[in-house]
Short mmCIF file of the C-alpha atoms (twelve columns), coordinates in Angstrom:
data_MODEL
# 
_entry.id   MODEL 
# 
loop_
_atom_site.group_PDB 
_atom_site.id 
_atom_site.type_symbol 
_atom_site.label_atom_id 
_atom_site.label_alt_id 
_atom_site.label_comp_id 
_atom_site.label_asym_id 
_atom_site.label_seq_id 
_atom_site.Cartn_x 
_atom_site.Cartn_y 
_atom_site.Cartn_z 
_atom_site.pdbx_PDB_model_num 
ATOM 1   C CA . MET A 1   -3.114  8.752   -7.750  1 
ATOM 2   C CA . ARG A 2   -1.581  8.523   -4.252  1 
ATOM 3   C CA . ILE A 3   -1.565  4.941   -2.996  1 
ATOM 4   C CA . TYR A 4   -0.596  3.841   0.519   1 
ATOM 5   C CA . VAL A 5   0.365   0.175   0.721   1 
ATOM 6   C CA . ASP A 6   0.671   -1.887  3.886   1 
ATOM 7   C CA . ILE A 7   3.497   -4.411  3.924   1 
ATOM 8   C CA . ASP A 8   2.779   -7.372  6.192   1 
ATOM 9   C CA . GLY A 9   -0.082  -9.380  4.741   1 
ATOM 10  C CA . THR A 10  -0.209  -7.241  1.590   1 
ATOM 11  C CA . LEU A 11  3.247   -7.186  -0.007  1 
ATOM 12  C CA . THR A 12  4.270   -10.254 1.970   1 
ATOM 13  C CA . ASN A 13  2.317   -13.267 3.170   1 
ATOM 14  C CA . ILE A 14  1.869   -13.843 6.862   1 
ATOM 15  C CA . VAL A 15  2.891   -17.345 7.866   1 
ATOM 16  C CA . GLU A 16  1.190   -18.832 10.934  1 
ATOM 17  C CA . GLY A 17  0.030   -15.385 12.000  1 
ATOM 18  C CA . LYS A 18  3.563   -13.996 12.007  1 
ATOM 19  C CA . PRO A 19  5.097   -11.654 9.404   1 
ATOM 20  C CA . VAL A 20  8.671   -12.647 10.317  1 
ATOM 21  C CA . ASN A 21  10.591  -13.744 7.206   1 
ATOM 22  C CA . ALA A 22  7.327   -13.804 5.304   1 
ATOM 23  C CA . PRO A 23  7.440   -14.850 1.650   1 
ATOM 24  C CA . PRO A 24  6.640   -12.113 -0.869  1 
ATOM 25  C CA . ARG A 25  3.343   -11.744 -2.673  1 
ATOM 26  C CA . GLN A 26  5.057   -11.227 -6.009  1 
ATOM 27  C CA . ASP A 27  1.801   -10.501 -7.840  1 
ATOM 28  C CA . VAL A 28  1.078   -7.533  -5.552  1 
ATOM 29  C CA . ILE A 29  4.696   -6.345  -5.620  1 
ATOM 30  C CA . ASP A 30  4.725   -6.431  -9.430  1 
ATOM 31  C CA . LYS A 31  1.490   -4.444  -9.647  1 
ATOM 32  C CA . VAL A 32  2.751   -1.815  -7.173  1 
ATOM 33  C CA . LYS A 33  5.949   -1.442  -9.199  1 
ATOM 34  C CA . ALA A 34  3.939   -1.138  -12.423 1 
ATOM 35  C CA . LEU A 35  1.831   1.645   -10.886 1 
ATOM 36  C CA . ILE A 36  4.991   3.522   -9.929  1 
ATOM 37  C CA . GLU A 37  6.219   3.164   -13.521 1 
ATOM 38  C CA . LEU A 38  2.886   4.632   -14.692 1 
ATOM 39  C CA . GLY A 39  3.549   7.688   -12.514 1 
ATOM 40  C CA . HIS A 40  1.420   6.900   -9.464  1 
ATOM 41  C CA . VAL A 41  2.794   7.933   -6.072  1 
ATOM 42  C CA . VAL A 42  3.258   5.003   -3.687  1 
ATOM 43  C CA . VAL A 43  3.945   5.190   0.036   1 
ATOM 44  C CA . LEU A 44  4.764   2.006   1.941   1 
ATOM 45  C CA . TRP A 45  3.856   1.649   5.578   1 
ATOM 46  C CA . SER A 46  4.091   -0.963  8.280   1 
ATOM 47  C CA . GLY A 47  3.019   -1.438  11.862  1 
ATOM 48  C CA . LYS A 48  6.586   -2.703  12.355  1 
ATOM 49  C CA . GLY A 49  7.916   0.789   11.629  1 
ATOM 50  C CA . ALA A 50  9.547   2.926   8.954   1 
ATOM 51  C CA . ARG A 51  12.836  1.038   9.129   1 
ATOM 52  C CA . HIS A 52  11.042  -2.210  8.263   1 
ATOM 53  C CA . ALA A 53  9.167   -0.464  5.415   1 
ATOM 54  C CA . LYS A 54  12.460  0.860   4.000   1 
ATOM 55  C CA . LYS A 55  14.044  -2.578  4.273   1 
ATOM 56  C CA . VAL A 56  11.180  -4.178  2.324   1 
ATOM 57  C CA . ALA A 57  11.253  -1.411  -0.312  1 
ATOM 58  C CA . LYS A 58  14.967  -2.014  -0.832  1 
ATOM 59  C CA . LEU A 59  14.626  -5.806  -0.784  1 
ATOM 60  C CA . TYR A 60  11.986  -5.804  -3.549  1 
ATOM 61  C CA . ASN A 61  13.287  -2.718  -5.385  1 
ATOM 62  C CA . ILE A 62  10.085  -0.732  -4.859  1 
ATOM 63  C CA . LYS A 63  10.694  2.958   -5.530  1 
ATOM 64  C CA . ALA A 64  8.209   4.331   -3.002  1 
ATOM 65  C CA . VAL A 65  8.297   8.070   -2.294  1 
ATOM 66  C CA . ALA A 66  8.206   7.367   1.437   1 
ATOM 67  C CA . CYS A 67  8.305   4.520   3.937   1 
ATOM 68  C CA . LEU A 68  6.365   5.133   7.128   1 
ATOM 69  C CA . ARG A 69  5.107   3.563   10.305  1 
ATOM 70  C CA . LYS A 70  1.395   2.736   9.980   1 
ATOM 71  C CA . PRO A 71  -0.599  5.651   11.414  1 
ATOM 72  C CA . HIS A 72  -2.871  5.274   14.402  1 
ATOM 73  C CA . LEU A 73  -4.862  8.381   13.544  1 
ATOM 74  C CA . ILE A 74  -5.332  10.534  10.456  1 
ATOM 75  C CA . ILE A 75  -6.348  14.154  11.004  1 
ATOM 76  C CA . ILE A 76  -7.408  16.223  8.008   1 
ATOM 77  C CA . ASP A 77  -8.500  19.831  7.834   1 
ATOM 78  C CA . ASP A 78  -10.530 19.783  4.644   1 
ATOM 79  C CA . GLU A 79  -13.054 17.576  2.928   1 
ATOM 80  C CA . VAL A 80  -13.719 15.617  6.131   1 
ATOM 81  C CA . GLU A 81  -17.213 14.584  5.060   1 
ATOM 82  C CA . GLN A 82  -15.930 13.610  1.618   1 
ATOM 83  C CA . MET A 83  -13.192 11.531  3.217   1 
ATOM 84  C CA . LYS A 84  -15.694 9.789   5.505   1 
ATOM 85  C CA . ARG A 85  -17.811 8.847   2.481   1 
ATOM 86  C CA . ARG A 86  -14.819 7.880   0.336   1 
ATOM 87  C CA . LEU A 87  -12.718 6.029   2.908   1 
ATOM 88  C CA . PRO A 88  -14.664 2.746   2.757   1 
ATOM 89  C CA . LYS A 89  -13.927 2.674   -0.978  1 
ATOM 90  C CA . ALA A 90  -10.291 3.645   -0.412  1 
ATOM 91  C CA . VAL A 91  -9.507  0.703   1.849   1 
ATOM 92  C CA . ILE A 92  -9.329  -2.503  -0.170  1 
ATOM 93  C CA . SER A 93  -7.897  -5.995  0.143   1 
ATOM 94  C CA . PRO A 94  -4.832  -7.137  -1.795  1 
ATOM 95  C CA . GLU A 95  -7.134  -9.360  -3.883  1 
ATOM 96  C CA . ASP A 96  -9.364  -6.402  -4.849  1 
ATOM 97  C CA . PHE A 97  -6.229  -4.385  -5.622  1 
ATOM 98  C CA . LEU A 98  -4.990  -7.088  -7.997  1 
ATOM 99  C CA . ALA A 99  -8.362  -7.069  -9.782  1 
ATOM 100 C CA . MET A 100 -8.252  -3.304  -10.433 1 
ATOM 101 C CA . ASP A 101 -7.438  -2.162  -13.960 1 
ATOM 102 C CA . PHE A 102 -5.375  1.003   -13.665 1 
ATOM 103 C CA . ASN A 103 -4.555  1.133   -17.388 1 
ATOM 104 C CA . ASN A 104 -8.215  1.581   -18.295 1 
ATOM 105 C CA . LYS A 105 -8.811  3.812   -15.260 1 
ATOM 106 C CA . LYS A 106 -11.475 1.452   -13.843 1 
ATOM 107 C CA . ILE A 107 -10.764 2.551   -10.307 1 
# 
């Protein structure tokens, strides 16, 4: 499975509306790392840019395949209708992510 994970507010908490020096959400970080160990492909992204994403990956020892700036637009050449139907199910909150059972493939 390919999983794209936002950083600010997902891997880290946002304090007073600001992600600066935000404390980690260790439960989410641990689950992301476990998914990588299971062979899932994880990409980290952030509206603060790729450099910030790389810094967070290094700080928490997350072996993501890539660290990117959050996209403003996604353009795809195939399965557009499938993606439109599937996208609402593909975007989930950190709390829903923590509740998912990847070992039993209940995803």
